[in-house]
mmCIF file of C-alpha atoms in Angstrom:
data_model
loop_
_atom_site.group_PDB
_atom_site.id
_atom_site.type_symbol
_atom_site.label_atom_id
_atom_site.label_comp_id
_atom_site.label_asym_id
_atom_site.label_seq_id
_atom_site.Cartn_x
_atom_site.Cartn_y
_atom_site.Cartn_z
ATOM 1 C CA LYS T 34 -40.621 22.324 -3.217
ATOM 2 C CA ALA T 35 -39.989 19.328 -5.434
ATOM 3 C CA GLY T 36 -37.838 16.536 -4.049
ATOM 4 C CA VAL T 37 -34.836 14.828 -5.569
ATOM 5 C CA THR T 38 -35.696 13.092 -8.826
ATOM 6 C CA GLN T 39 -33.848 10.276 -10.534
ATOM 7 C CA THR T 40 -34.275 8.841 -13.997
ATOM 8 C CA PRO T 41 -34.779 6.219 -15.137
ATOM 9 C CA ARG T 42 -36.310 4.327 -12.240
ATOM 10 C CA TYR T 43 -35.560 0.895 -13.655
ATOM 11 C CA LEU T 44 -32.975 -0.252 -16.142
ATOM 12 C CA ILE T 45 -31.924 -3.600 -17.573
ATOM 13 C CA LYS T 46 -28.586 -3.893 -19.342
ATOM 14 C CA THR T 47 -26.267 -6.677 -20.434
ATOM 15 C CA ARG T 48 -22.649 -7.219 -19.468
ATOM 16 C CA GLY T 49 -20.215 -4.994 -21.312
ATOM 17 C CA GLN T 50 -22.715 -2.219 -21.992
ATOM 18 C CA GLN T 51 -22.569 1.199 -20.429
ATOM 19 C CA VAL T 52 -25.262 3.129 -18.604
ATOM 20 C CA THR T 53 -25.974 6.735 -17.644
ATOM 21 C CA LEU T 54 -28.157 7.656 -14.679
ATOM 22 C CA SER T 55 -29.510 11.111 -13.967
ATOM 23 C CA CYS T 56 -30.243 12.992 -10.754
ATOM 24 C CA SER T 57 -31.905 16.368 -10.274
ATOM 25 C CA PRO T 58 -31.382 17.812 -6.793
ATOM 26 C CA ILE T 59 -33.770 19.895 -4.753
ATOM 27 C CA SER T 60 -33.898 23.446 -6.071
ATOM 28 C CA GLY T 61 -31.180 25.509 -4.423
ATOM 29 C CA HIS T 62 -29.112 22.511 -3.383
ATOM 30 C CA ARG T 63 -25.640 22.447 -4.849
ATOM 31 C CA SER T 64 -24.160 19.232 -3.453
ATOM 32 C CA VAL T 65 -25.058 15.917 -5.091
ATOM 33 C CA SER T 66 -23.797 12.573 -3.806
ATOM 34 C CA TRP T 67 -24.213 9.114 -5.305
ATOM 35 C CA TYR T 68 -24.513 5.803 -3.458
ATOM 36 C CA GLN T 69 -24.683 2.169 -4.483
ATOM 37 C CA GLN T 70 -26.876 -0.167 -2.453
ATOM 38 C CA THR T 71 -26.534 -3.943 -2.697
ATOM 39 C CA PRO T 72 -27.717 -6.699 -0.338
ATOM 40 C CA GLY T 73 -24.142 -7.797 0.326
ATOM 41 C CA GLN T 74 -22.322 -4.484 0.721
ATOM 42 C CA GLY T 75 -25.114 -2.232 1.904
ATOM 43 C CA LEU T 76 -25.017 1.480 1.109
ATOM 44 C CA GLN T 77 -21.657 2.631 -0.220
ATOM 45 C CA PHE T 78 -20.554 6.136 -1.124
ATOM 46 C CA LEU T 79 -19.565 6.582 -4.772
ATOM 47 C CA PHE T 80 -18.775 10.285 -5.156
ATOM 48 C CA GLU T 81 -19.926 13.804 -4.392
ATOM 49 C CA TYR T 82 -20.145 16.812 -6.695
ATOM 50 C CA PHE T 83 -20.355 20.500 -5.923
ATOM 51 C CA SER T 84 -20.261 23.372 -8.419
ATOM 52 C CA GLU T 85 -19.492 20.988 -11.289
ATOM 53 C CA THR T 86 -16.439 19.575 -9.464
ATOM 54 C CA GLN T 87 -15.975 16.158 -7.938
ATOM 55 C CA ARG T 88 -15.159 16.918 -4.341
ATOM 56 C CA ASN T 89 -15.018 13.438 -2.784
ATOM 57 C CA LYS T 90 -14.731 9.913 -4.103
ATOM 58 C CA GLY T 91 -15.371 6.467 -2.660
ATOM 59 C CA ASN T 92 -13.504 3.239 -3.349
ATOM 60 C CA PHE T 93 -14.939 2.256 -6.693
ATOM 61 C CA PRO T 94 -13.102 1.408 -9.933
ATOM 62 C CA GLY T 95 -12.633 3.952 -12.684
ATOM 63 C CA ARG T 96 -15.552 2.426 -14.619
ATOM 64 C CA PHE T 97 -17.739 4.534 -12.338
ATOM 65 C CA SER T 98 -17.686 8.196 -13.204
ATOM 66 C CA GLY T 99 -19.905 11.195 -12.919
ATOM 67 C CA ARG T 100 -20.357 14.824 -13.639
ATOM 68 C CA GLN T 101 -22.407 17.786 -12.541
ATOM 69 C CA PHE T 102 -23.863 20.498 -14.706
ATOM 70 C CA SER T 103 -24.172 24.208 -14.025
ATOM 71 C CA ASN T 104 -27.798 23.746 -12.903
ATOM 72 C CA SER T 105 -26.575 21.210 -10.280
ATOM 73 C CA ARG T 106 -28.109 18.250 -12.097
ATOM 74 C CA SER T 107 -25.769 15.278 -12.004
ATOM 75 C CA GLU T 108 -25.190 12.179 -14.054
ATOM 76 C CA MET T 109 -23.272 9.051 -13.244
ATOM 77 C CA ASN T 110 -21.927 6.668 -15.828
ATOM 78 C CA VAL T 111 -20.888 3.064 -15.496
ATOM 79 C CA SER T 112 -18.919 1.621 -18.391
ATOM 80 C CA THR T 113 -18.269 -2.027 -19.237
ATOM 81 C CA LEU T 114 -21.019 -3.265 -16.945
ATOM 82 C CA GLU T 115 -20.439 -6.340 -14.811
ATOM 83 C CA LEU T 116 -23.009 -8.586 -13.137
ATOM 84 C CA GLY T 117 -21.909 -7.213 -9.766
ATOM 85 C CA ASP T 118 -22.982 -3.724 -10.781
ATOM 86 C CA SER T 119 -26.612 -4.761 -10.341
ATOM 87 C CA ALA T 120 -27.803 -2.527 -7.532
ATOM 88 C CA LEU T 121 -30.024 0.312 -6.431
ATOM 89 C CA TYR T 122 -28.260 3.582 -7.214
ATOM 90 C CA LEU T 123 -29.305 6.453 -4.999
ATOM 91 C CA CYS T 124 -28.463 10.095 -5.224
ATOM 92 C CA ALA T 125 -28.759 12.607 -2.429
ATOM 93 C CA SER T 126 -28.682 16.377 -2.419
ATOM 94 C CA GLY T 127 -27.603 18.777 0.268
ATOM 95 C CA ARG T 128 -27.563 22.537 0.449
ATOM 96 C CA TRP T 129 -23.792 22.882 0.470
ATOM 97 C CA GLU T 130 -22.091 19.675 1.478
ATOM 98 C CA VAL T 131 -22.417 16.152 2.837
ATOM 99 C CA SER T 132 -22.468 17.616 6.351
ATOM 100 C CA ASP T 133 -25.838 19.143 5.626
ATOM 101 C CA THR T 134 -29.057 17.186 5.905
ATOM 102 C CA GLN T 135 -29.140 14.786 2.977
ATOM 103 C CA TYR T 136 -32.309 14.251 0.912
ATOM 104 C CA PHE T 137 -32.446 11.135 -1.197
ATOM 105 C CA GLY T 138 -34.112 10.429 -4.491
ATOM 106 C CA PRO T 139 -36.181 7.289 -5.159
ATOM 107 C CA GLY T 140 -33.254 5.518 -6.791
ATOM 108 C CA THR T 141 -32.549 3.764 -10.071
ATOM 109 C CA ARG T 142 -32.658 -0.015 -9.937
ATOM 110 C CA LEU T 143 -30.091 -1.379 -12.391
ATOM 111 C CA THR T 144 -30.102 -5.028 -13.390
ATOM 112 C CA VAL T 145 -27.166 -6.375 -15.384
ATOM 113 C CA LEU T 146 -27.781 -9.646 -17.224
ATOM 114 C CA GLY R 1035 -11.843 4.016 8.173
ATOM 115 C CA ILE R 1036 -14.658 4.607 10.596
ATOM 116 C CA GLN R 1037 -16.855 1.641 11.525
ATOM 117 C CA VAL R 1038 -20.609 1.999 12.040
ATOM 118 C CA GLU R 1039 -22.473 -0.794 13.772
ATOM 119 C CA GLN R 1040 -26.215 -0.965 14.227
ATOM 120 C CA SER R 1041 -28.178 -3.210 16.546
ATOM 121 C CA PRO R 1042 -30.283 -5.205 16.522
ATOM 122 C CA PRO R 1043 -30.059 -6.296 12.876
ATOM 123 C CA ASP R 1044 -33.699 -7.404 12.883
ATOM 124 C CA LEU R 1045 -36.648 -6.492 15.065
ATOM 125 C CA ILE R 1046 -40.246 -7.696 15.049
ATOM 126 C CA LEU R 1047 -42.808 -5.763 17.052
ATOM 127 C CA GLN R 1048 -46.495 -5.860 17.674
ATOM 128 C CA GLU R 1049 -48.299 -2.669 16.734
ATOM 129 C CA GLY R 1050 -48.290 -0.266 19.661
ATOM 130 C CA ALA R 1051 -44.995 -1.448 21.128
ATOM 131 C CA ASN R 1052 -41.948 0.764 21.726
ATOM 132 C CA SER R 1053 -38.421 0.106 20.490
ATOM 133 C CA THR R 1054 -34.875 1.412 20.699
ATOM 134 C CA LEU R 1055 -32.386 1.129 17.864
ATOM 135 C CA ARG R 1056 -28.702 1.679 18.490
ATOM 136 C CA CYS R 1057 -25.861 2.989 16.351
ATOM 137 C CA ASN R 1058 -22.237 2.744 17.517
ATOM 138 C CA PHE R 1059 -19.377 4.434 15.685
ATOM 139 C CA SER R 1060 -15.666 3.918 16.116
ATOM 140 C CA ASP R 1061 -14.331 7.463 15.832
ATOM 141 C CA SER R 1062 -15.366 11.054 16.350
ATOM 142 C CA VAL R 1063 -17.867 12.407 13.834
ATOM 143 C CA ASN R 1064 -19.175 15.803 12.886
ATOM 144 C CA ASN R 1065 -22.386 14.599 11.350
ATOM 145 C CA LEU R 1066 -24.848 11.815 12.176
ATOM 146 C CA GLN R 1067 -28.142 11.235 10.410
ATOM 147 C CA TRP R 1068 -30.901 8.662 10.783
ATOM 148 C CA PHE R 1069 -32.853 7.447 7.765
ATOM 149 C CA HIS R 1070 -35.830 5.214 7.161
ATOM 150 C CA GLN R 1071 -35.929 3.180 3.958
ATOM 151 C CA ASN R 1072 -39.432 2.137 2.989
ATOM 152 C CA PRO R 1073 -40.221 -1.104 1.136
ATOM 153 C CA TRP R 1074 -39.980 0.738 -2.197
ATOM 154 C CA GLY R 1075 -36.398 1.800 -1.519
ATOM 155 C CA GLN R 1076 -36.992 5.463 -0.729
ATOM 156 C CA LEU R 1077 -34.680 6.799 1.982
ATOM 157 C CA ILE R 1078 -36.298 9.405 4.191
ATOM 158 C CA ASN R 1079 -34.248 11.597 6.479
ATOM 159 C CA LEU R 1080 -35.522 11.304 10.049
ATOM 160 C CA PHE R 1081 -32.976 13.245 12.072
ATOM 161 C CA TYR R 1082 -29.830 15.251 11.629
ATOM 162 C CA ILE R 1083 -28.314 14.794 15.081
ATOM 163 C CA PRO R 1084 -24.536 15.042 15.584
ATOM 164 C CA SER R 1085 -25.192 15.532 19.305
ATOM 165 C CA GLY R 1086 -28.035 16.014 21.782
ATOM 166 C CA THR R 1087 -31.666 14.961 21.620
ATOM 167 C CA LYS R 1088 -34.397 15.668 19.110
ATOM 168 C CA GLN R 1089 -38.020 14.616 18.880
ATOM 169 C CA ASN R 1090 -40.413 14.434 15.966
ATOM 170 C CA GLY R 1091 -43.799 12.996 16.821
ATOM 171 C CA ARG R 1092 -43.464 9.381 17.909
ATOM 172 C CA LEU R 1093 -39.786 9.345 17.014
ATOM 173 C CA SER R 1094 -36.911 10.716 18.995
ATOM 174 C CA ALA R 1095 -33.148 10.407 18.790
ATOM 175 C CA THR R 1096 -30.235 10.958 21.111
ATOM 176 C CA THR R 1097 -26.569 11.138 20.192
ATOM 177 C CA VAL R 1098 -23.845 11.002 22.832
ATOM 178 C CA ALA R 1099 -20.881 11.994 20.733
ATOM 179 C CA THR R 1100 -18.322 11.606 23.535
ATOM 180 C CA GLU R 1101 -19.334 7.965 23.959
ATOM 181 C CA ARG R 1102 -19.755 7.383 20.219
ATOM 182 C CA TYR R 1103 -23.308 6.152 20.012
ATOM 183 C CA SER R 1104 -26.746 7.255 18.959
ATOM 184 C CA LEU R 1105 -30.176 5.884 19.810
ATOM 185 C CA LEU R 1106 -33.403 6.069 17.847
ATOM 186 C CA TYR R 1107 -36.610 5.611 19.830
ATOM 187 C CA ILE R 1108 -39.870 4.615 18.216
ATOM 188 C CA SER R 1109 -42.933 4.797 20.449
ATOM 189 C CA SER R 1110 -46.394 3.337 19.800
ATOM 190 C CA SER R 1111 -45.155 1.665 16.620
ATOM 191 C CA GLN R 1112 -47.410 1.430 13.566
ATOM 192 C CA THR R 1113 -47.300 -0.915 10.583
ATOM 193 C CA THR R 1114 -46.136 2.007 8.444
ATOM 194 C CA ASP R 1115 -42.964 2.172 10.564
ATOM 195 C CA SER R 1116 -41.820 -1.076 8.954
ATOM 196 C CA GLY R 1117 -38.709 -0.884 6.826
ATOM 197 C CA VAL R 1118 -34.988 -0.505 7.339
ATOM 198 C CA TYR R 1119 -33.494 2.131 9.614
ATOM 199 C CA PHE R 1120 -30.004 3.362 8.848
ATOM 200 C CA CYS R 1121 -27.671 5.612 10.697
ATOM 201 C CA ALA R 1122 -24.970 7.355 8.708
ATOM 202 C CA VAL R 1123 -21.971 9.321 9.921
ATOM 203 C CA GLU R 1124 -19.429 11.637 8.386
ATOM 204 C CA GLN R 1125 -15.999 11.460 9.881
ATOM 205 C CA SER R 1126 -14.557 14.930 10.298
ATOM 206 C CA ASN R 1127 -13.936 16.637 6.970
ATOM 207 C CA THR R 1128 -13.994 13.492 4.856
ATOM 208 C CA GLY R 1129 -17.044 14.565 2.868
ATOM 209 C CA LYS R 1130 -18.397 11.011 2.845
ATOM 210 C CA LEU R 1131 -21.414 9.588 4.621
ATOM 211 C CA ILE R 1132 -20.694 6.095 5.955
ATOM 212 C CA PHE R 1133 -23.779 3.985 6.539
ATOM 213 C CA GLY R 1134 -24.358 1.227 9.034
ATOM 214 C CA GLN R 1135 -25.828 -2.071 7.878
ATOM 215 C CA GLY R 1136 -29.270 -1.089 9.096
ATOM 216 C CA THR R 1137 -31.940 -2.445 11.415
ATOM 217 C CA THR R 1138 -34.856 -4.148 9.658
ATOM 218 C CA LEU R 1139 -38.061 -3.458 11.552
ATOM 219 C CA GLN R 1140 -41.301 -5.334 10.997
ATOM 220 C CA VAL R 1141 -44.397 -4.103 12.824
ATOM 221 C CA LYS R 1142 -47.243 -6.615 12.873
ATOM 222 C CA PRO R 1143 -50.882 -5.535 13.186
#
């Protein structure tokens, strides 16, 4: 069974631009969560999607948004990029919910210049 | 919100040594997971262990939910065990995994 995949793996953007990251969960998994990892703040929960609905949200500004498609693939979007958005963005999939074992993708490393 | 504290923050071992990593949490949880992040950033799930003890090869974990801590044991450490170990908890029905700051382990040959 294929693992969680994320694209692209690396991305360089400039301040003010927007970016879209993609995550494909393990086949059969319906819950997709997104996390931001930075050296200063560690791993922080962004949001979780299930059946195309955002079910839970972390404490991030509205510039961070996401969606989930009917095949459970998810995208997250960051608009008006700031230098502080430079981070490793990880997505995780679970069978039904965050309470299930979480399987992480390899991450997208975003650099904002 | 719930606080998750991991200790020690850094650990250096000689290959073959044993170690114990600790995770304390400040409130009751219904979900606790241990992860290993390799040098390339990939997070691998080691244990799903809201309570009790589990073993997987050289690794084992114990969670004492009533006392709000979990321990990860690594025996006969190998250089490939190097990386960062995270515990993550979900406070009841919040739908969010809260991660500790991690323990960075370096195993020297």
